[in-house]
PDB file of C-alpha atoms in Angstrom:
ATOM      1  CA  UNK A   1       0.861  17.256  12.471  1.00 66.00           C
ATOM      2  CA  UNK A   2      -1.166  13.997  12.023  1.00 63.00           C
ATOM      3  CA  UNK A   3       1.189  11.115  11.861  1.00 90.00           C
ATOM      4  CA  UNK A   4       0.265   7.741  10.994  1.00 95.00           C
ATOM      5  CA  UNK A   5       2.895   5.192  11.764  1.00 95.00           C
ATOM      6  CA  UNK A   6       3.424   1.943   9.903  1.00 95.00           C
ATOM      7  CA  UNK A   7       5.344  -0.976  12.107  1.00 89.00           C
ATOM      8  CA  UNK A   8       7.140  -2.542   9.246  1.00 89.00           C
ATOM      9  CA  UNK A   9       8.958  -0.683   6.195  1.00 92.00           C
ATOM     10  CA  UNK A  10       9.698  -3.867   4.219  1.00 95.00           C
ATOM     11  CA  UNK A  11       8.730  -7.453   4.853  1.00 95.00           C
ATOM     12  CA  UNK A  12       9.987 -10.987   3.409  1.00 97.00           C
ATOM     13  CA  UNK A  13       7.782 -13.593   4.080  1.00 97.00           C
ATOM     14  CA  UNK A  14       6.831 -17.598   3.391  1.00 97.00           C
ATOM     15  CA  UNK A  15       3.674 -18.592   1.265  1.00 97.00           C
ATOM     16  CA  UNK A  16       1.564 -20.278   4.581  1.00 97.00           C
ATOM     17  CA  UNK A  17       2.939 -17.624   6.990  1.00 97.00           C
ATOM     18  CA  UNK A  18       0.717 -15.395   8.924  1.00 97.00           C
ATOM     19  CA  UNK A  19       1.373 -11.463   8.635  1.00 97.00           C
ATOM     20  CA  UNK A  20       0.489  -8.904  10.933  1.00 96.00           C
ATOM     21  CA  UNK A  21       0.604  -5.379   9.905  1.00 97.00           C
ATOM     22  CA  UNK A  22       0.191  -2.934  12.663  1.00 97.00           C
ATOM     23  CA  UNK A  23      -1.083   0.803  11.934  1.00 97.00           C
ATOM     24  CA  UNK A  24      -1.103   3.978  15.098  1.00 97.00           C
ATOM     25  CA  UNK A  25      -2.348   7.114  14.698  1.00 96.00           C
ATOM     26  CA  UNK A  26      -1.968   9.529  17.134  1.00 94.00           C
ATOM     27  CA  UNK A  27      -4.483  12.100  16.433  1.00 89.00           C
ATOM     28  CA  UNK A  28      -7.768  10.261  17.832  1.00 91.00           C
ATOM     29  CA  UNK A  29      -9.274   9.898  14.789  1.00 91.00           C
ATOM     30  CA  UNK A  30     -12.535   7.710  14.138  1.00 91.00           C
ATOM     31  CA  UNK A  31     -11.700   6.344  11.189  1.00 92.00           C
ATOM     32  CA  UNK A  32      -9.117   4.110   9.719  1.00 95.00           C
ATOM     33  CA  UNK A  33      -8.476   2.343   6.774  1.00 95.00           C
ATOM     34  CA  UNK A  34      -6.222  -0.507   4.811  1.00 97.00           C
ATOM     35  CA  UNK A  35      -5.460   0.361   0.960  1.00 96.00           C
ATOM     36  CA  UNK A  36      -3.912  -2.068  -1.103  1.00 96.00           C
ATOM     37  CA  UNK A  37      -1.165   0.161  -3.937  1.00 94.00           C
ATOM     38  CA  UNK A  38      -0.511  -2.127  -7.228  1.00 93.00           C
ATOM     39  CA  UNK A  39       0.821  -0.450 -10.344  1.00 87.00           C
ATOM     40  CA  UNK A  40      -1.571   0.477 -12.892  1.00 85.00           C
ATOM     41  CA  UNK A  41      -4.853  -0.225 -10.004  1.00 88.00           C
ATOM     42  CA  UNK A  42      -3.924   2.334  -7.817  1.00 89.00           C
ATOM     43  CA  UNK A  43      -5.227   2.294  -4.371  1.00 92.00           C
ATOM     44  CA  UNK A  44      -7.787  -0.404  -3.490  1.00 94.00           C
ATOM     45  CA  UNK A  45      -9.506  -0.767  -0.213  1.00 93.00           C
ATOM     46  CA  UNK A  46      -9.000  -3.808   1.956  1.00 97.00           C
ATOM     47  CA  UNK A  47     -10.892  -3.024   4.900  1.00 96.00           C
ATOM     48  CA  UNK A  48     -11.652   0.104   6.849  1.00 94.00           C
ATOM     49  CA  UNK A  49     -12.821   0.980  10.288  1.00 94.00           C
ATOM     50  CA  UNK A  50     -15.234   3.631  11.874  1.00 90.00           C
ATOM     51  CA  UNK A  51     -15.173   3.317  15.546  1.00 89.00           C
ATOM     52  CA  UNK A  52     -12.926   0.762  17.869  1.00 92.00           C
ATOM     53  CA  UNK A  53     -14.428  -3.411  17.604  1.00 87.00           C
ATOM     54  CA  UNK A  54     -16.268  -2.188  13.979  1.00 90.00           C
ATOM     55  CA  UNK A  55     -15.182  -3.249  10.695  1.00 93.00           C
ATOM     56  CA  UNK A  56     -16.266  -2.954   7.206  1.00 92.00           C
ATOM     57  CA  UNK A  57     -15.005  -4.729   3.932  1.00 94.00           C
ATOM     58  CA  UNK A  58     -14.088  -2.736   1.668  1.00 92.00           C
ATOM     59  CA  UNK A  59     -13.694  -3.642  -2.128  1.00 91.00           C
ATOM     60  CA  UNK A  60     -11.025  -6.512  -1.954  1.00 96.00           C
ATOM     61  CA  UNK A  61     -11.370  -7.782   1.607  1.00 97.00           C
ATOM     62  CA  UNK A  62     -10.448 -12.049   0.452  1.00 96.00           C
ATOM     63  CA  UNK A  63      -7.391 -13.531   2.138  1.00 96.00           C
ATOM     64  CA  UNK A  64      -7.541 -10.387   4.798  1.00 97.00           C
ATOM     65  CA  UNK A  65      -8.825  -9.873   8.300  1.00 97.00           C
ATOM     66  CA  UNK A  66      -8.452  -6.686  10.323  1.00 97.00           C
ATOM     67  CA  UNK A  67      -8.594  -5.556  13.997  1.00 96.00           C
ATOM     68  CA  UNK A  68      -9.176  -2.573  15.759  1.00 96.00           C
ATOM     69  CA  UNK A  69      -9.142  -2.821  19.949  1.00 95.00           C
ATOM     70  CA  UNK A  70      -8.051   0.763  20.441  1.00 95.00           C
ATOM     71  CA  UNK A  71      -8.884   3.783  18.622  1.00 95.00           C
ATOM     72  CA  UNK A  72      -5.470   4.542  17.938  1.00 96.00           C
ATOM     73  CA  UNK A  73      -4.692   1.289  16.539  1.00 97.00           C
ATOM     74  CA  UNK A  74      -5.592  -1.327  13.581  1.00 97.00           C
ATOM     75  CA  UNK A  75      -4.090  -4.516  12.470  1.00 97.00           C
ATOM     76  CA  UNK A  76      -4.031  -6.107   9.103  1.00 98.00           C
ATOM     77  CA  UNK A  77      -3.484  -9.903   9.568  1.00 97.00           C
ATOM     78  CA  UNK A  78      -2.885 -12.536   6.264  1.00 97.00           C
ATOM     79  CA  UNK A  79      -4.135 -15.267   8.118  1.00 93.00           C
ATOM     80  CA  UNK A  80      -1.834 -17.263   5.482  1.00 96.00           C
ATOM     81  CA  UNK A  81      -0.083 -15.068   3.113  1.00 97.00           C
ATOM     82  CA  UNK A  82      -0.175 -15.635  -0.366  1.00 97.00           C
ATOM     83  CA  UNK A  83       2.511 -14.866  -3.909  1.00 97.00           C
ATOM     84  CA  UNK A  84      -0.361 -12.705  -5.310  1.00 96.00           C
ATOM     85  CA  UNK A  85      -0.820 -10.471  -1.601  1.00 97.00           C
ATOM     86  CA  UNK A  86       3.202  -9.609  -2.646  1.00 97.00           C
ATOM     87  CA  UNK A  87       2.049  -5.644  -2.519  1.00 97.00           C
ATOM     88  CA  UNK A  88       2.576  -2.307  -0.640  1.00 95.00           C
ATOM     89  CA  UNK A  89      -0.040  -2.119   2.097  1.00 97.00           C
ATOM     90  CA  UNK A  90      -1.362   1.676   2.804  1.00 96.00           C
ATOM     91  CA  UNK A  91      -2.809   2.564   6.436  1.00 96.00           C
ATOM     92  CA  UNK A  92      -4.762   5.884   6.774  1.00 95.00           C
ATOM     93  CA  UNK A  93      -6.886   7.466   9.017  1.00 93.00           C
ATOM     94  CA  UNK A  94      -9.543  10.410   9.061  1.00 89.00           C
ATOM     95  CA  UNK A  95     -11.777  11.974  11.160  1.00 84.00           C
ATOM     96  CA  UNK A  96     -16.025  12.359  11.126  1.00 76.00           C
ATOM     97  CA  UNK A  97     -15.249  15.525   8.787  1.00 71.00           C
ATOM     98  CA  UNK A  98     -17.646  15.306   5.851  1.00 65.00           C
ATOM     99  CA  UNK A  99     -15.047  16.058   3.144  1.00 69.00           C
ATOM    100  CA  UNK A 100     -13.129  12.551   3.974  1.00 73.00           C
ATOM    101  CA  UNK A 101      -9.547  13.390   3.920  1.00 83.00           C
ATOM    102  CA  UNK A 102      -7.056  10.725   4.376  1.00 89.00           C
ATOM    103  CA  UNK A 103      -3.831  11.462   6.071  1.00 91.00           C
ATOM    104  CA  UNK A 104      -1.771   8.371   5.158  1.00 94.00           C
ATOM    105  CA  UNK A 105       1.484   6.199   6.709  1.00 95.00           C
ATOM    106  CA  UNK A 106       4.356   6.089   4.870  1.00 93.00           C
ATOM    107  CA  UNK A 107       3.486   1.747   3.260  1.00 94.00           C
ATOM    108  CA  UNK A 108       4.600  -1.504   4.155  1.00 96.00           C
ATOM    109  CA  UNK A 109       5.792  -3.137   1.174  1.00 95.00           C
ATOM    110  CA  UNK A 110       5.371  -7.204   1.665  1.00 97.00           C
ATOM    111  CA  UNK A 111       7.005 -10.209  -0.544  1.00 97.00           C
ATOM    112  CA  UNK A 112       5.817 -13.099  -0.227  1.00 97.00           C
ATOM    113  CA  UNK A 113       7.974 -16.004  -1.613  1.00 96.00           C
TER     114      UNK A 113
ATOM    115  CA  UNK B   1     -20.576   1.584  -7.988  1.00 81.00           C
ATOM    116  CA  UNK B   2     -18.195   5.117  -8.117  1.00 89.00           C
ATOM    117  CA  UNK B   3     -14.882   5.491  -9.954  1.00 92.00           C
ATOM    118  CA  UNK B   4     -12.128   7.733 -10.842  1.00 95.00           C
ATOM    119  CA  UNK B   5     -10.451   7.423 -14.704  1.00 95.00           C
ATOM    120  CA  UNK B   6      -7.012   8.939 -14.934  1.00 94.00           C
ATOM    121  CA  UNK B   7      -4.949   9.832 -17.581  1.00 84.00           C
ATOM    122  CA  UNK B   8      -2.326   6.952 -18.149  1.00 82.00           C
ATOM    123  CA  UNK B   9       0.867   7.734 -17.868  1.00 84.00           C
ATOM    124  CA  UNK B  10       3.983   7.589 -17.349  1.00 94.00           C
ATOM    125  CA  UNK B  11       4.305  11.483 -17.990  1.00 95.00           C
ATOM    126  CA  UNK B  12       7.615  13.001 -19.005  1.00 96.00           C
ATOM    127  CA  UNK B  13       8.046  16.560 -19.059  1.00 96.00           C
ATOM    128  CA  UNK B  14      10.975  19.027 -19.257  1.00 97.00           C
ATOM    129  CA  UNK B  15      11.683  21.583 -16.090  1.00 97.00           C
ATOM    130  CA  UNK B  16       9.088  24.357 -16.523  1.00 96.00           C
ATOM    131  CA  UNK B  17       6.704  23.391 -19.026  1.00 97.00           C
ATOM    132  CA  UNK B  18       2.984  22.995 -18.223  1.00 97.00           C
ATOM    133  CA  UNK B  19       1.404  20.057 -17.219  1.00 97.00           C
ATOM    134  CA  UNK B  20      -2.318  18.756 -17.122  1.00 97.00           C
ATOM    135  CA  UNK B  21      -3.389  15.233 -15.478  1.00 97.00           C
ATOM    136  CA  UNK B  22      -6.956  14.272 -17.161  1.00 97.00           C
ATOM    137  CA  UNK B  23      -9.116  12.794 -13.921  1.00 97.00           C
ATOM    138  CA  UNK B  24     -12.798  12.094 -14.518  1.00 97.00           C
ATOM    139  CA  UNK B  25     -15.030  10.411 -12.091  1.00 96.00           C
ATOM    140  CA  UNK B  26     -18.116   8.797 -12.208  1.00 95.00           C
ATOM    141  CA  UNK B  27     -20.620   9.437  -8.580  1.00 91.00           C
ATOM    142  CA  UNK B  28     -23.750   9.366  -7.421  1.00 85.00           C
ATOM    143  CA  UNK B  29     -24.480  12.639  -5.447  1.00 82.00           C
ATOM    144  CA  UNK B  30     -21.781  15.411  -4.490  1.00 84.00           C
ATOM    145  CA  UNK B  31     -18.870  13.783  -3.956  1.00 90.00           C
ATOM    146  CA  UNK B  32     -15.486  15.954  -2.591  1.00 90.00           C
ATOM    147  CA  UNK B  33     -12.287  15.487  -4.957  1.00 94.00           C
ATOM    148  CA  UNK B  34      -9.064  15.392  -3.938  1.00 95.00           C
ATOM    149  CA  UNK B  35      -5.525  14.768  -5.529  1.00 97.00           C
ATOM    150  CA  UNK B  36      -2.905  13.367  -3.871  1.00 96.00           C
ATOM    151  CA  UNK B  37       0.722  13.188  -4.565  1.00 97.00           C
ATOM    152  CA  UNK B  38       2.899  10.480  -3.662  1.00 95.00           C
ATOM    153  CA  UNK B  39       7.117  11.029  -3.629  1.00 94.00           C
ATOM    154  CA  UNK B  40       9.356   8.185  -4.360  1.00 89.00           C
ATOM    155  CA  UNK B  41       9.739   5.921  -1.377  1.00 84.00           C
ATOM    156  CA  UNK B  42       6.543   7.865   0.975  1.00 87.00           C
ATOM    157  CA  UNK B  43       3.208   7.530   1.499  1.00 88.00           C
ATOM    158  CA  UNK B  44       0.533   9.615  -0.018  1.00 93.00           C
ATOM    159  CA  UNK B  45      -0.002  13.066   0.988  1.00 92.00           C
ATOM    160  CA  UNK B  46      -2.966  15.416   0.408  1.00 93.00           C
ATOM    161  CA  UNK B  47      -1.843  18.052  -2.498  1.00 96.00           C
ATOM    162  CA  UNK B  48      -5.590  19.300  -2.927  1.00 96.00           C
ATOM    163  CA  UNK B  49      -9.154  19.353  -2.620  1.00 94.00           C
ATOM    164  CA  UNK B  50     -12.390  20.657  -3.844  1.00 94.00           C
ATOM    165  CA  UNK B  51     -15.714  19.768  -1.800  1.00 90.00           C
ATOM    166  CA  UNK B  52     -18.371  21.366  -4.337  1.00 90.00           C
ATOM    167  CA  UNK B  53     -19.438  22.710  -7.694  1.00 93.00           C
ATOM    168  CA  UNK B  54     -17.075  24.687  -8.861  1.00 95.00           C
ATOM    169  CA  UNK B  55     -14.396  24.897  -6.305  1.00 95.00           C
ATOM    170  CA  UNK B  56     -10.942  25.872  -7.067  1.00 97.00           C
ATOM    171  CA  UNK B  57      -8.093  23.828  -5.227  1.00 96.00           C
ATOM    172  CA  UNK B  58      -4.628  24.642  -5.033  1.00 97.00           C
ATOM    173  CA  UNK B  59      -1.456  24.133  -3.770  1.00 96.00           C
ATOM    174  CA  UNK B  60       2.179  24.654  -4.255  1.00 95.00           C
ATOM    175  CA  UNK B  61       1.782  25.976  -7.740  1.00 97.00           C
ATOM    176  CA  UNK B  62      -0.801  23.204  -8.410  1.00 98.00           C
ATOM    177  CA  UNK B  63      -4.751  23.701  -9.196  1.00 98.00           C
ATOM    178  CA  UNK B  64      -7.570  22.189  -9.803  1.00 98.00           C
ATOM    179  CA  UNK B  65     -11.220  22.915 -10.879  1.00 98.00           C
ATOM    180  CA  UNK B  66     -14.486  20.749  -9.696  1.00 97.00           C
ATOM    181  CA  UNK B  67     -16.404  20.360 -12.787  1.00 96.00           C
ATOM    182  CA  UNK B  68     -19.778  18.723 -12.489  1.00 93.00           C
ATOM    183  CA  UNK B  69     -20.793  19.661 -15.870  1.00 94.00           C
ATOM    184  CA  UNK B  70     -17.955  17.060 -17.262  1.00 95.00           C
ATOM    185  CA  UNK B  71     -17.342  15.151 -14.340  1.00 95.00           C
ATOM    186  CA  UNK B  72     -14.147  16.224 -14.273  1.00 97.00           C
ATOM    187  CA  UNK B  73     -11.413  17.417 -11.629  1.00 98.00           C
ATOM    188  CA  UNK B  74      -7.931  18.208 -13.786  1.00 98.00           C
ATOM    189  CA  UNK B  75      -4.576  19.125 -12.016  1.00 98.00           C
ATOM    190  CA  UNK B  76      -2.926  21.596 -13.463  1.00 98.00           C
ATOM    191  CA  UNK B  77       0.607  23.303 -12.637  1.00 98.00           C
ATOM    192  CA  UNK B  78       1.909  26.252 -15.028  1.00 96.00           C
ATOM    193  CA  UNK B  79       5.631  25.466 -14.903  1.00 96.00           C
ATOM    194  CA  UNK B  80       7.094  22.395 -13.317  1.00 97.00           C
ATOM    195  CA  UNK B  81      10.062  21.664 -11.204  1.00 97.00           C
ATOM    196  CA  UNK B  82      12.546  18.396 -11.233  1.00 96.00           C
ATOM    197  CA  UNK B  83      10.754  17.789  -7.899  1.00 96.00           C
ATOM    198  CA  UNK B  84       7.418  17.697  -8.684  1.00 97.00           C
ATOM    199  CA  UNK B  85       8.533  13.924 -10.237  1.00 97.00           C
ATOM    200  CA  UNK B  86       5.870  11.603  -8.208  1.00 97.00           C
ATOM    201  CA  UNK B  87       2.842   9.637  -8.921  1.00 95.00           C
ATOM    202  CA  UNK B  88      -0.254  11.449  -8.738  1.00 97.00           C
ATOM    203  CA  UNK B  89      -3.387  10.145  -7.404  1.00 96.00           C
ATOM    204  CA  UNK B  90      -7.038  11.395  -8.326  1.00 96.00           C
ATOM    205  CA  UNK B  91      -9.811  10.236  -5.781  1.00 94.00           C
ATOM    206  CA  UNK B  92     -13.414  11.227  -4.661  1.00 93.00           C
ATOM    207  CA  UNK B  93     -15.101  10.475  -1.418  1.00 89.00           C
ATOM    208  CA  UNK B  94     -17.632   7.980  -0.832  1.00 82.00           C
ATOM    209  CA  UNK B  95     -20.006   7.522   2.444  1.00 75.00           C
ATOM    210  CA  UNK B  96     -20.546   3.498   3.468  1.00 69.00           C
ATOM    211  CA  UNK B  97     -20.642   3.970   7.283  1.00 66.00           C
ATOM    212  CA  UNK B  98     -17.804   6.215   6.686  1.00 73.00           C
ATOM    213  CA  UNK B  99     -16.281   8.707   4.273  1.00 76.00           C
ATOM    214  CA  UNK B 100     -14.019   6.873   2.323  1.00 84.00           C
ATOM    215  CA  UNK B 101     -12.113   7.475  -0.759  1.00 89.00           C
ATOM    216  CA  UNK B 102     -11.437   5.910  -3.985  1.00 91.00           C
ATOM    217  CA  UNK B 103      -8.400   6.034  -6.035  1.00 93.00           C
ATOM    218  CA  UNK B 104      -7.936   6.280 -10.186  1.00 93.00           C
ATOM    219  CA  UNK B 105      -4.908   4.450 -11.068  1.00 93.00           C
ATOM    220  CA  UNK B 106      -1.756   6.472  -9.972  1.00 94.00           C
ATOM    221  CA  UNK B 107      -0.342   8.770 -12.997  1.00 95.00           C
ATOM    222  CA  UNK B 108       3.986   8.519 -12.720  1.00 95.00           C
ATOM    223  CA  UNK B 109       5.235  11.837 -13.518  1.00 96.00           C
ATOM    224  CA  UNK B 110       8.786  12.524 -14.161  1.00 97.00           C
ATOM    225  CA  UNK B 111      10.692  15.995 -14.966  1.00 97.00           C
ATOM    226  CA  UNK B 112      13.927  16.224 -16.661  1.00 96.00           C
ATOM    227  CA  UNK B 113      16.106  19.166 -16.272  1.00 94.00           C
TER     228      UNK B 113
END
């Protein structure tokens, strides 16, 4: 089974602080992604990735950065978290298959005080 | 740009009735379709997908028909359980460097006994 593994469950942090939010997948797949779940929006994208060093904004990509050194691997960094990025961050990942399946992690929620 | 409309919810059913989730989308092109489902405390996971005119999806009791004639992809069950209580996610796939996906709003659907 695909599993995509999200460091952090639950997070508290201070308005100011940097977050990192680390994503692995261990099923070598190109593609990986950040969503962004808020009730009553659903899933928006943040940023997603095709191939290790490449990134792409996706539709809400202010107040984020991303990184992706190893295929297996991609970072979502608040360079200085904000009250409104208070949220429960989504990691997926997919292969090059044309039908563009997700296979998700299980969410980081984050509060930011 | 492309979007997914879902019915709103939240949904409240009794154990074995039938229930219908209204998702229409809005594409350029062929887009796949998927619903995903999305238990209380977990990620999302894929429940279902159609990749053409016309295609049937199913799983675990659950279906779903690709209709390009009304843009439409409705999930259907014929008799639901207490478990089936999640949030159910309509989405279609998108290609920006990558196949991506994007989300209607999340519909919360709860079954009493």
């Amino acid at each position: 089974d695909v599993k995509v593994t999200q460091s952090s469950r639950y997070l508290v942090k201070r308005t100011g602080e940097k977050v990192f939010l680390e994503c692995v997948q261990d099923m070598d797949h190109e593609n990986m992604f950040w969503y962004r779940q808020d009730p009553g929006l659903g899933l928006r994208l943040i940023y997603f990735s095709y191939d290790v060093k490449m990134k792409e904004k996706g539709d809400i990509p202010e107040g984020y950065s991303v990184s992706r050194e190893k295929k297996e691997r991609f970072s979502l960094i608040l360079e200085s978290a904000s009250t409104n990025q208070t949220s429960m961050y989504l990691c997926a990942s997919s292969t090059t298959d044309e039908t563009g399946e997700l296979f998700f992690g299980e969410g980081s929620r984050l509060t930011v005080l | 740009g492309n979007s997914v409309t879902q019915m709103e919810g939240p949904v409240t059913l009794s154990e074995e009735a039938f229930l219908t989730i209204n998702c229409t989308y809005t594409a350029t092109g062929y887009p796949s379709l998927f619903w995903y489902v999305q238990y209380p405390g977990e990620g999302l996971q894929l429940l279902l997908k159609a990749t053409k005119a016309d295609d049937k999806g199913s799983n675990k009791g659950f279906e779903a028909t690709y209709r390009k004639e009304t843009t439409s992809f409705h999930l259907e069950k014929g008799s639901v359980q207490v478990s089936d209580s999640a949030v159910y996610f309509c989405a279609l796939s998108e290609y920006q460097g990558a196949q991506k996906l994007v989300f209607g709003q999340g519909t919360r659907l709860t079954i009493n006994p």
